[in-house]
Amino acid sequence: MATLVLADHDLGQLAPATARVVAAGLQLGAPVDVLVAGDDVDKVATAAAALEGMARVRVARSAALATPSAEAISALLLKLAPEYGAIVAGSAAVGRDVIPRLAAGLDLMPVTDIVAIHAANRFDRPIYAGNAIETVVSNQTQQVLTIRASAFRPVGQGGSAPVEQVDAGGIAAVTRLLAAHRTESDVPDLATAQIVVGGGVSVGSAEGFKLIERLAHRLGAAVGATRAAVDAGYAPNDWQVGQTGKIIAPDVYIAVGISGALQHLAGIQGAKKIVAINTDPEAPLVKIADVALIGDLFAVVPELIEELARLGIGGQAQG
């Protein structure tokens, strides 16, 4: 049976993570449909149809789906579930809310936070705050899964999947979204960025954290932060990386002034290369880094930005 991937979208734009979740869905070995649920979602459906490898895009339009209401989306998925062998969502805010409700409705065990797929019923997922990876074999007749999108390469563009309408009649939301508070930013999405520059509390202040942002801007990278830096007010909450923040798997993670608490290491375990800038050669993160620059971040980072600029690498640094 086919696989259904729940598209993640916001402000009329398809989330980049969806291309990665589709890639994971294709590894299950069955045709993949993408479900776009919302109200005014024509652009999202068009973007989803351009993803490579999909069988079709299914669009459910309803006022009840105008906001990402977990009970409305899970009710819609319950209607569609008999057509699919697996239903997959990203391990993000919507997926984490919807999939457990769906699994309960289907009386199934969800398999969550998947970072590798070995077969249609065999998956890897982190446990013990990311300190170990367990392999799960799920012999249920139907799979309900959440995927850590950053662990998978996205499918390409250039597809032309047909777009079909889905009857969303009878779907209702029992909650109402009162407000959404957003952080305006022109940097890449932290969860799917190829390069991430992270800062710790040792930057000393919100003004000091701008040095991290300048390096990220020069490299075209996303900006991350430790929980301590966020708690100190140096960086916004949605930049937090770690067990209680976002899980990332960039090609390169540059950790500036970060000692490497277990909670933070749990969030960067998928990074392919780690560069640590720190004064302490014994810091846990320095010990696991592929490249370590031992020195004062306020001396090393400006020199690094200046050298990148001299070599013509990246854009214009801010400030």
XYZ file of C-alpha atoms in Angstrom:
319
model
C 0.000 0.000 0.000
C 1.069 3.586 -0.571
C 2.614 5.994 1.907
C 0.990 9.284 2.857
C 3.225 12.209 3.887
C 1.672 15.122 5.735
C 3.030 18.360 4.239
C 4.297 20.964 6.671
C 3.558 24.529 5.599
C 3.342 28.019 7.031
C 2.253 31.400 5.696
C 1.393 29.887 2.351
C 4.822 28.343 1.836
C 5.765 24.684 1.800
C 8.289 23.992 4.561
C 11.693 22.828 3.239
C 11.504 19.945 5.685
C 8.703 18.369 3.635
C 11.141 17.496 0.830
C 13.204 15.601 3.397
C 10.186 13.796 4.855
C 9.175 12.797 1.328
C 12.685 11.386 0.840
C 12.220 9.327 3.983
C 8.788 8.192 2.839
C 10.215 6.973 -0.457
C 12.612 4.740 1.453
C 9.613 2.729 2.654
C 9.433 1.339 -0.875
C 5.854 2.272 -1.787
C 4.341 5.102 -3.864
C 4.206 8.341 -1.891
C 1.294 10.769 -1.772
C 1.546 14.141 -0.055
C -1.393 15.580 1.836
C -1.717 19.370 1.929
C -4.295 20.362 4.536
C -5.348 23.977 4.948
C -7.617 26.697 3.673
C -5.771 28.848 1.113
C -3.089 26.367 0.074
C -2.864 26.584 -3.731
C 0.794 27.710 -3.656
C 1.660 25.000 -1.165
C 0.064 22.333 -3.355
C 1.925 23.625 -6.411
C 5.226 23.532 -4.539
C 4.497 20.036 -3.251
C 3.668 18.802 -6.762
C 7.128 19.928 -7.913
C 8.886 17.563 -5.512
C 10.425 14.586 -7.265
C 9.304 11.034 -6.728
C 5.724 11.531 -5.629
C 2.666 9.761 -6.976
C 0.186 12.577 -6.302
C -0.650 15.566 -4.127
C -3.920 15.432 -2.239
C -5.378 18.741 -1.112
C -7.927 19.085 1.687
C -9.431 22.577 1.960
C -11.484 23.581 4.954
C -11.821 26.569 7.267
C -11.256 24.107 10.107
C -7.795 23.452 8.665
C -6.840 27.116 8.276
C -4.649 26.815 11.357
C -2.659 23.667 12.201
C -5.325 22.177 14.448
C -4.148 18.757 15.590
C -7.625 17.390 16.180
C -8.848 18.509 12.752
C -5.797 17.184 10.877
C -5.805 13.884 12.765
C -9.537 13.472 12.012
C -8.771 14.031 8.321
C -5.933 11.498 8.415
C -8.215 8.960 10.095
C -10.556 9.239 7.108
C -7.711 8.651 4.667
C -5.851 6.019 6.695
C -7.524 2.898 5.175
C -5.892 3.778 1.825
C -2.326 3.717 3.170
C 0.207 1.341 4.599
C 2.140 4.135 6.299
C 1.352 7.692 7.352
C 4.375 9.917 7.894
C 4.906 13.411 9.295
C 7.899 15.496 10.228
C 9.010 15.425 13.833
C 8.116 19.084 14.265
C 5.382 20.965 16.085
C 2.485 19.780 13.918
C 3.675 16.216 13.432
C 4.399 15.718 17.117
C 0.867 16.851 17.913
C -0.987 15.052 15.140
C 0.686 11.651 14.938
C 0.010 10.490 18.539
C -3.679 11.405 18.117
C -3.806 9.531 14.836
C -2.058 6.497 16.318
C -4.501 6.422 19.226
C -7.408 6.607 16.799
C -6.005 3.684 14.800
C -5.007 1.745 17.936
C -1.415 1.584 16.711
C 1.983 2.297 18.243
C 3.658 5.274 16.577
C 7.364 5.107 15.869
C 8.751 8.578 16.437
C 11.889 10.601 15.746
C 13.159 8.233 13.054
C 16.675 9.058 11.841
C 17.230 6.090 9.508
C 15.032 3.636 7.614
C 16.405 0.137 6.951
C 13.181 -1.437 5.690
C 9.444 -0.728 5.629
C 9.200 -1.972 9.212
C 12.724 -1.355 10.586
C 13.820 2.036 11.830
C 16.531 3.777 13.868
C 15.593 6.337 16.492
C 17.592 8.059 19.266
C 17.013 7.213 22.916
C 18.485 8.346 26.270
C 18.592 11.982 25.157
C 20.419 11.031 21.995
C 23.165 9.072 23.703
C 22.165 5.835 21.998
C 20.379 4.736 18.836
C 17.859 1.909 19.011
C 16.641 -0.104 16.054
C 12.898 -0.677 16.155
C 11.088 -3.424 14.240
C 7.400 -2.660 13.934
C 5.352 -5.566 12.608
C 2.072 -3.708 12.755
C -0.161 -3.880 9.710
C 0.138 -0.134 9.306
C 2.930 2.276 10.255
C 2.437 5.692 11.841
C 5.750 7.545 11.856
C 7.445 10.838 12.615
C 10.706 11.658 10.872
C 13.594 13.848 11.957
C 13.777 15.692 8.676
C 17.353 16.873 9.168
C 18.556 13.253 9.041
C 17.475 12.818 5.404
C 18.585 14.466 2.192
C 15.724 16.290 0.454
C 14.272 15.076 -2.812
C 14.912 17.342 -5.756
C 12.639 19.705 -7.625
C 11.293 19.082 -11.092
C 8.430 16.708 -10.327
C 4.972 17.076 -11.783
C 2.678 15.067 -9.564
C -1.060 15.385 -10.208
C -3.059 17.396 -7.685
C -6.328 15.935 -6.427
C -8.948 17.299 -4.066
C -9.895 15.496 -0.870
C -13.310 15.829 0.745
C -12.744 17.593 4.071
C -16.432 17.763 4.922
C -17.283 17.105 8.536
C -13.808 18.083 9.756
C -13.985 20.469 12.693
C -11.470 22.120 15.008
C -12.356 22.260 18.680
C -9.574 24.733 19.526
C -8.998 28.255 18.262
C -5.645 29.909 17.559
C -5.593 33.250 19.363
C -2.219 34.587 18.247
C 1.081 33.634 16.669
C 4.296 35.325 17.781
C 7.089 35.037 15.237
C 10.762 35.942 15.083
C 11.544 37.738 11.842
C 14.759 36.457 10.301
C 16.426 36.164 6.905
C 18.716 33.274 7.904
C 18.134 29.668 6.767
C 15.794 27.395 8.661
C 17.703 25.974 11.613
C 16.221 22.493 11.357
C 17.289 21.932 7.744
C 20.309 24.239 7.280
C 23.496 22.767 5.808
C 25.682 25.023 7.954
C 24.822 26.125 11.500
C 26.805 28.495 13.696
C 25.956 28.082 17.367
C 26.806 30.329 20.291
C 26.974 29.699 23.994
C 26.601 31.787 27.107
C 30.284 32.683 27.011
C 29.561 35.382 24.431
C 28.619 37.383 27.510
C 25.693 39.421 26.229
C 23.103 39.819 23.515
C 25.486 42.288 21.888
C 28.245 39.684 22.040
C 25.951 37.159 20.391
C 25.802 39.377 17.309
C 29.322 38.145 16.570
C 27.818 34.667 16.099
C 25.189 36.142 13.796
C 27.852 37.949 11.742
C 29.777 34.730 11.175
C 26.561 32.894 10.269
C 25.614 35.658 7.845
C 29.020 35.515 6.196
C 28.647 31.753 5.699
C 24.960 31.838 4.763
C 24.367 29.666 7.817
C 21.559 29.310 10.319
C 22.092 30.513 13.874
C 21.784 28.226 16.888
C 22.201 28.748 20.600
C 22.575 26.755 23.768
C 19.826 26.713 26.349
C 21.996 28.776 28.696
C 22.406 31.462 26.051
C 18.665 31.506 25.438
C 17.857 31.588 29.160
C 20.279 34.506 29.547
C 18.370 36.418 26.896
C 21.232 36.471 24.406
C 19.285 34.657 21.679
C 15.601 33.968 20.941
C 14.011 30.752 22.088
C 13.520 29.374 18.581
C 17.301 29.310 18.081
C 17.774 26.850 20.916
C 19.490 23.604 19.907
C 19.449 20.571 22.139
C 17.293 18.101 23.974
C 14.700 20.752 24.796
C 15.246 22.709 21.587
C 15.694 21.821 17.954
C 17.494 18.741 16.675
C 19.848 19.568 13.819
C 21.957 17.564 11.389
C 23.898 20.070 9.281
C 26.865 19.251 7.109
C 28.932 21.592 9.297
C 28.244 22.793 12.834
C 30.456 25.587 14.147
C 30.198 25.745 17.925
C 31.480 29.043 19.323
C 32.130 29.233 23.033
C 30.083 26.121 23.749
C 31.407 23.677 26.339
C 29.151 20.805 25.290
C 26.542 19.979 27.904
C 24.776 16.665 27.313
C 21.515 18.444 26.504
C 23.206 20.386 23.728
C 25.134 17.409 22.366
C 21.828 15.548 22.048
C 20.718 18.158 19.546
C 23.785 18.085 17.284
C 24.491 14.372 17.072
C 23.525 14.351 13.396
C 26.106 16.996 12.422
C 28.529 15.543 9.891
C 31.443 17.818 10.812
C 31.903 19.831 13.987
C 34.182 22.844 14.348
C 34.706 24.038 17.931
C 36.027 27.466 18.904
C 36.813 27.497 22.598
C 39.469 28.528 25.090
C 39.218 25.178 26.902
C 40.861 22.244 25.077
C 39.254 19.877 27.591
C 35.683 20.981 26.902
C 33.484 17.988 25.931
C 32.479 19.537 22.628
C 36.110 20.284 21.734
C 36.968 16.629 22.337
C 34.398 15.382 19.833
C 35.047 18.122 17.270
C 36.600 17.347 13.895
C 38.414 20.691 13.999
C 39.164 22.672 17.167
C 40.330 26.284 17.280
C 41.656 26.971 20.774
C 41.431 30.644 21.565
C 39.321 33.565 22.652
C 36.184 33.657 20.536
C 36.324 37.473 20.469
C 39.707 37.215 18.747
C 39.186 34.081 16.630
C 35.743 34.833 15.179
C 36.518 38.366 13.878
C 39.696 37.038 12.286
C 37.707 34.218 10.717
C 35.110 36.634 9.351
C 37.836 38.894 7.992
C 39.626 36.007 6.292
C 36.396 34.707 4.756
C 35.729 38.196 3.409
C 39.259 38.455 2.036
C 38.777 35.160 0.222
C 35.445 36.357 -1.137
C 33.536 33.620 0.661
C 29.947 34.311 1.587
C 27.930 37.511 1.767
C 28.536 40.766 3.526
C 28.791 40.385 7.266
C 26.443 42.511 9.309
C 27.668 45.269 11.536
